[in-house]
Short mmCIF file of C-alpha atoms in Angstrom, two decimals:
data_model
loop_
_atom_site.label_atom_id
_atom_site.label_comp_id
_atom_site.label_asym_id
_atom_site.label_seq_id
_atom_site.Cartn_x
_atom_site.Cartn_y
_atom_site.Cartn_z
CA MET U 370 262.93 253.98 -16.85
CA ILE U 371 260.31 254.99 -19.43
CA SER U 372 256.78 255.69 -18.29
CA GLU U 373 255.44 252.55 -20.01
CA GLY U 374 257.46 250.54 -17.49
CA PHE U 375 255.00 251.55 -14.78
CA ALA U 376 251.92 250.02 -16.45
CA GLY U 377 251.95 246.83 -14.37
CA TYR U 378 252.51 248.78 -11.16
CA LEU U 379 249.58 251.09 -11.93
CA ASP U 380 247.41 248.09 -12.84
CA ARG U 381 248.12 246.62 -9.43
CA LEU U 382 247.18 249.92 -7.80
CA GLY U 383 243.99 250.04 -9.86
CA ILE U 384 244.57 253.68 -10.77
CA VAL U 385 244.53 255.40 -14.15
CA PRO U 386 246.54 258.64 -13.75
CA SER U 387 244.88 261.87 -14.81
CA GLY U 388 248.05 263.21 -16.42
CA THR U 389 248.13 266.21 -14.08
CA PRO U 390 249.59 265.97 -10.55
CA SER U 391 247.05 266.80 -7.85
CA THR U 392 246.60 266.43 -4.11
CA GLN U 393 243.55 264.24 -4.68
CA GLU U 394 245.45 261.85 -6.93
CA LEU U 395 248.46 261.76 -4.58
CA PHE U 396 246.17 260.67 -1.76
CA ALA U 397 244.59 258.00 -3.95
CA LEU U 398 247.99 256.66 -5.00
CA GLN U 399 249.25 256.35 -1.42
CA ARG U 400 246.05 254.67 -0.22
CA ALA U 401 246.12 252.20 -3.10
CA HIS U 402 249.78 251.33 -2.59
CA LEU U 403 249.35 250.67 1.13
CA GLU U 404 246.23 248.58 0.60
CA ARG U 405 247.55 246.48 -2.29
CA ILE U 406 251.34 246.16 -1.94
CA PRO U 407 252.63 244.67 1.32
CA TYR U 408 255.63 245.49 3.40
CA GLU U 409 257.45 242.13 3.50
CA ASN U 410 260.93 240.61 3.70
CA ILE U 411 260.48 237.16 2.11
CA GLY U 412 263.52 237.54 -0.15
CA ILE U 413 265.74 238.58 2.74
CA GLN U 414 264.53 235.64 4.84
CA LEU U 415 265.38 233.25 2.02
CA GLY U 416 268.88 234.68 1.63
CA ARG U 417 268.26 236.38 -1.71
CA PRO U 418 267.49 240.02 -0.89
CA PRO U 419 266.12 242.04 -3.80
CA GLY U 420 268.13 244.99 -5.06
CA MET U 421 266.86 248.41 -4.05
CA GLU U 422 267.00 249.91 -7.56
CA ALA U 423 263.66 251.50 -8.43
CA GLU U 424 263.42 249.53 -11.69
CA VAL U 425 263.74 246.25 -9.74
CA SER U 426 261.11 247.30 -7.19
CA VAL U 427 258.63 248.43 -9.85
CA ARG U 428 258.92 245.08 -11.65
CA ARG U 429 258.40 243.26 -8.34
CA PHE U 430 255.31 245.32 -7.54
CA ALA U 431 253.87 244.54 -10.96
CA ALA U 432 254.50 240.82 -10.27
CA GLY U 433 252.53 240.88 -7.02
CA GLN U 434 255.44 241.16 -4.59
CA GLY U 435 256.33 243.81 -2.01
CA GLY U 436 259.40 244.83 -0.08
CA TYR U 437 260.64 246.95 2.79
CA CYS U 438 261.14 250.71 3.02
CA PHE U 439 263.92 251.13 0.46
CA HIS U 440 261.96 249.10 -2.10
CA LEU U 441 258.53 250.53 -1.31
CA ASN U 442 259.37 254.22 -1.03
CA GLY U 443 262.02 253.94 -3.74
CA GLY U 444 259.59 252.46 -6.24
CA PHE U 445 256.79 254.82 -5.21
CA ALA U 446 259.06 257.85 -5.60
CA ALA U 447 259.99 256.71 -9.11
CA LEU U 448 256.32 256.29 -10.01
CA LEU U 449 255.42 259.75 -8.69
CA GLU U 450 258.29 261.32 -10.62
CA ALA U 451 257.18 259.59 -13.80
CA LEU U 452 253.70 261.05 -13.23
CA GLY U 453 255.13 264.56 -12.90
CA TYR U 454 255.18 265.00 -9.11
CA ASP U 455 257.86 267.04 -7.34
CA VAL U 456 259.37 264.37 -5.05
CA ALA U 457 262.29 264.50 -2.63
CA ARG U 458 263.91 261.52 -0.90
CA HIS U 459 265.23 262.10 2.62
CA VAL U 460 267.56 260.18 4.90
CA GLY U 461 265.45 259.00 7.83
CA GLY U 462 265.74 256.96 11.00
CA VAL U 463 263.18 254.71 12.69
CA HIS U 464 263.34 254.54 16.50
CA GLN U 465 261.91 251.94 18.89
CA ASP U 466 262.41 254.31 21.84
CA PRO U 467 259.90 257.19 22.03
CA ALA U 468 262.81 259.43 23.01
CA GLY U 469 264.94 258.26 20.08
CA ARG U 470 265.98 260.93 17.61
CA GLY U 471 268.17 261.36 14.54
CA ALA U 472 268.19 260.37 10.88
CA THR U 473 270.23 257.19 11.28
CA GLY U 474 269.90 256.15 7.63
CA ASP U 475 267.76 253.04 8.09
CA HIS U 476 264.74 254.60 6.39
CA MET U 477 264.02 256.46 3.15
CA ALA U 478 261.38 259.12 3.75
CA LEU U 479 259.59 261.08 1.02
CA SER U 480 258.15 264.54 0.69
CA VAL U 481 256.03 265.77 -2.21
CA ARG U 482 255.07 269.30 -3.19
CA VAL U 483 251.81 269.55 -5.10
CA ASP U 484 249.15 272.24 -5.45
CA GLY U 485 251.38 274.65 -3.51
CA GLU U 486 251.66 272.45 -0.39
CA ASP U 487 254.33 270.14 1.00
CA TRP U 488 253.34 266.65 2.17
CA PHE U 489 254.96 263.86 4.15
CA VAL U 490 254.39 260.82 1.93
CA ASP U 491 255.37 257.31 3.05
CA VAL U 492 254.40 253.82 1.91
CA GLY U 493 257.49 252.20 3.45
CA LEU U 494 256.76 252.23 7.19
CA GLY U 495 254.28 249.37 7.07
CA ASP U 496 252.02 250.79 9.76
CA GLY U 497 252.36 254.49 8.94
CA PRO U 498 249.64 256.90 7.82
CA HIS U 499 247.09 255.70 5.28
CA GLU U 500 247.20 259.11 3.58
CA PRO U 501 249.85 261.84 3.26
CA LEU U 502 250.28 264.23 6.18
CA PRO U 503 250.81 267.99 5.79
CA LEU U 504 254.46 268.83 6.26
CA ARG U 505 253.71 271.23 9.08
CA ALA U 506 253.47 270.88 12.83
CA GLY U 507 250.23 269.38 14.03
CA THR U 508 248.27 266.36 15.19
CA TYR U 509 246.37 264.44 12.54
CA ARG U 510 243.62 261.86 12.92
CA GLN U 511 243.06 259.18 10.28
CA GLY U 512 240.36 256.66 11.20
CA PRO U 513 241.23 255.20 14.63
CA PHE U 514 244.86 256.34 14.40
CA THR U 515 246.49 259.58 15.55
CA TYR U 516 249.79 260.92 14.17
CA ARG U 517 251.88 263.98 14.94
CA MET U 518 254.43 266.01 12.97
CA GLU U 519 256.85 268.45 14.54
CA PRO U 520 260.07 270.16 13.45
CA SER U 521 263.09 268.08 14.44
CA ALA U 522 265.23 269.33 17.29
CA THR U 523 268.15 267.13 16.21
CA GLU U 524 268.02 267.44 12.39
CA PRO U 525 267.97 271.18 11.54
CA GLY U 526 265.19 271.84 9.05
CA GLY U 527 264.07 268.21 9.29
CA TRP U 528 260.98 266.62 10.78
CA THR U 529 259.90 264.24 13.53
CA PHE U 530 257.01 261.90 12.78
CA HIS U 531 255.25 260.45 15.84
CA ASN U 532 253.42 257.23 15.02
CA ASP U 533 250.14 256.09 16.55
CA GLY U 534 250.67 254.52 19.96
CA HIS U 535 249.56 251.05 18.84
CA GLY U 536 252.30 250.76 16.23
CA PRO U 537 255.56 248.80 16.61
CA PHE U 538 257.71 251.94 16.41
CA PRO U 539 256.91 255.35 17.93
CA VAL U 540 259.21 257.78 16.11
CA MET U 541 260.79 258.40 12.71
CA GLU U 542 262.98 261.41 11.98
CA PHE U 543 264.19 262.63 8.60
CA ARG U 544 266.57 265.27 7.31
CA ASP U 545 265.63 268.35 5.38
CA GLY U 546 267.95 267.98 2.39
CA ALA U 547 267.14 265.78 -0.57
CA ALA U 548 269.04 262.49 -0.85
CA ALA U 549 269.91 260.43 -3.92
CA PRO U 550 268.91 256.75 -4.21
CA GLU U 551 272.54 255.67 -3.92
CA ASP U 552 272.78 257.34 -0.50
CA PHE U 553 270.83 254.38 0.92
CA ALA U 554 272.85 251.58 -0.71
CA ASP U 555 275.19 250.80 2.20
CA GLU U 556 272.40 250.68 4.77
CA HIS U 557 270.27 248.54 2.46
CA ARG U 558 273.15 246.10 2.15
CA ARG U 559 273.55 245.94 5.93
CA LEU U 560 269.86 245.61 6.72
CA SER U 561 269.28 242.90 4.12
CA THR U 562 272.36 240.75 4.85
CA ALA U 563 273.81 241.35 8.34
CA ALA U 564 273.23 238.52 10.81
CA ASP U 565 271.96 240.93 13.49
CA SER U 566 269.60 242.84 11.20
CA PRO U 567 265.95 242.57 12.31
CA PHE U 568 265.00 241.92 8.69
CA VAL U 569 267.30 238.89 8.67
CA THR U 570 266.32 237.58 12.10
CA THR U 571 262.55 238.13 11.94
CA PHE U 572 259.96 237.58 9.24
CA THR U 573 257.60 240.54 8.92
CA ALA U 574 254.64 241.39 6.70
CA LEU U 575 252.38 244.41 7.09
CA ARG U 576 249.50 245.84 5.10
CA ARG U 577 247.19 248.80 5.67
CA ASP U 578 243.46 249.17 5.34
CA PRO U 579 241.76 252.49 6.11
CA ASP U 580 240.98 251.40 9.69
CA THR U 581 243.31 248.46 10.28
CA VAL U 582 246.99 247.56 10.28
CA HIS U 583 247.54 243.87 9.48
CA VAL U 584 250.80 242.43 10.84
CA LEU U 585 252.35 238.97 10.52
CA ARG U 586 255.51 238.85 12.61
CA GLY U 587 256.95 235.37 12.52
CA ARG U 588 253.95 233.19 13.28
CA VAL U 589 252.11 235.85 15.26
CA LEU U 590 249.19 237.54 13.48
CA LEU U 591 248.08 240.94 14.74
CA ARG U 592 245.25 243.22 13.69
CA ILE U 593 245.53 246.76 15.01
CA GLY U 594 242.49 249.00 14.84
CA ALA U 595 239.77 250.79 16.77
CA ALA U 596 239.38 247.85 19.16
CA GLY U 597 243.08 247.85 20.00
CA VAL U 598 245.35 244.92 19.18
CA GLU U 599 244.02 241.44 18.37
CA GLN U 600 246.68 238.73 18.39
CA ARG U 601 246.91 235.01 17.74
CA VAL U 602 249.51 232.42 16.75
CA VAL U 603 249.33 230.72 13.35
CA ASP U 604 250.23 227.03 13.77
CA ALA U 605 249.68 225.54 10.30
CA PRO U 606 251.82 226.31 7.23
CA ASP U 607 248.83 226.17 4.88
CA GLU U 608 247.05 228.84 6.87
CA TRP U 609 250.24 230.93 7.16
CA PHE U 610 250.86 230.98 3.41
CA GLY U 611 247.14 231.52 2.81
CA LEU U 612 247.26 234.63 4.97
CA LEU U 613 250.22 235.94 2.99
CA ALA U 614 248.35 235.48 -0.26
CA ASP U 615 244.95 236.75 0.91
CA ALA U 616 245.18 239.10 3.91
CA PHE U 617 248.54 240.51 2.80
CA ARG U 618 247.99 240.30 -0.97
CA ARG U 619 251.43 238.87 -1.65
CA ASP U 620 251.56 236.76 -4.81
CA LEU U 621 253.47 233.56 -3.98
CA GLY U 622 254.15 232.44 -7.53
CA ASP U 623 257.88 233.12 -7.12
CA LEU U 624 258.14 230.53 -4.31
CA ASP U 625 258.57 226.85 -5.14
CA ALA U 626 258.00 223.98 -2.69
CA ALA U 627 261.58 224.15 -1.40
CA ASP U 628 261.25 227.90 -0.77
CA ARG U 629 258.03 227.39 1.17
CA ALA U 630 259.53 224.62 3.27
CA ALA U 631 262.63 226.69 4.03
CA LEU U 632 260.60 229.77 4.92
CA TRP U 633 258.21 227.89 7.21
CA ASP U 634 261.13 226.12 8.91
CA ARG U 635 262.93 229.42 9.47
CA VAL U 636 259.83 231.14 10.82
CA SER U 637 259.01 228.20 13.10
CA ARG U 638 262.52 228.00 14.55
CA ALA U 639 262.47 231.75 15.24
CA HIS U 640 259.04 231.37 16.86
CA GLU U 641 260.29 228.62 19.19
CA ALA U 642 263.32 230.73 20.13
CA TRP U 643 260.98 233.63 20.90
CA LEU U 644 258.82 231.39 23.11
CA ASP U 645 261.92 230.15 24.95
CA SER U 646 263.05 233.71 25.61
CA ARG U 647 259.62 234.59 27.00
CA ARG U 648 259.69 231.55 29.29
CA GLU U 649 263.16 232.50 30.54
CA THR U 650 262.04 236.05 31.21
CA ALA U 651 258.96 234.82 33.09
CA GLY U 652 261.13 232.46 35.13
CA ARG U 653 263.35 235.32 36.27
CA ALA U 654 260.39 237.50 37.28
#
């Protein structure tokens, strides 16, 4: 992909590259991506998952769309490489259990070396750090959020990222060695098409601001920040799609009336099933 192919992506980020890789610019690029390009699985929910090729993701970003980790980190890695950054992709694994460990392959993590330092760089977690973290052991505060990096005990030479306690997942591990884009193809296929994949069963959109994580999971809207977690249910389709366009900055021009109706129906049925499961759990308590 020639460098001119990134013009629309950079326009969306609102950044004019300096031409020389730098820590300052790397930070600005990650912040801009997280603030302007959402983590979302609309295509998967509609049964037409986007390919994970970097060229596809970059075109989607330029058109106002987003994606999940393989799209977001894959496209971002390609952009950084085109700008001259030393980027490595790593096989990672996201864990819902704080004790969970191992690079299971369901996440693409990135590291970047610039100005003589190595950085953990990630725009594909949805609620991860707003800025890169030093790739060395330590605890790091960004706004109201606290993150921790430590060498992995299960992936020799790899790393364990501990997310802020308010986030939906507590741990992500990644391997030391560099991976190729095609190393993620099988897991992308599974996550975007398998009936039991959380991306198939549950609609999710996330976007970062410096001090807030915005989450739309099904019809439940959450804002996570200094005050903790604020939550409410969105009952009207007009408001739901308005939130996608405004709060999550997802251009909806690729969705026709049939797509919107199908997406709202799917989200609403999943929401009712979730409510039923909660009522059953409460009844057994």
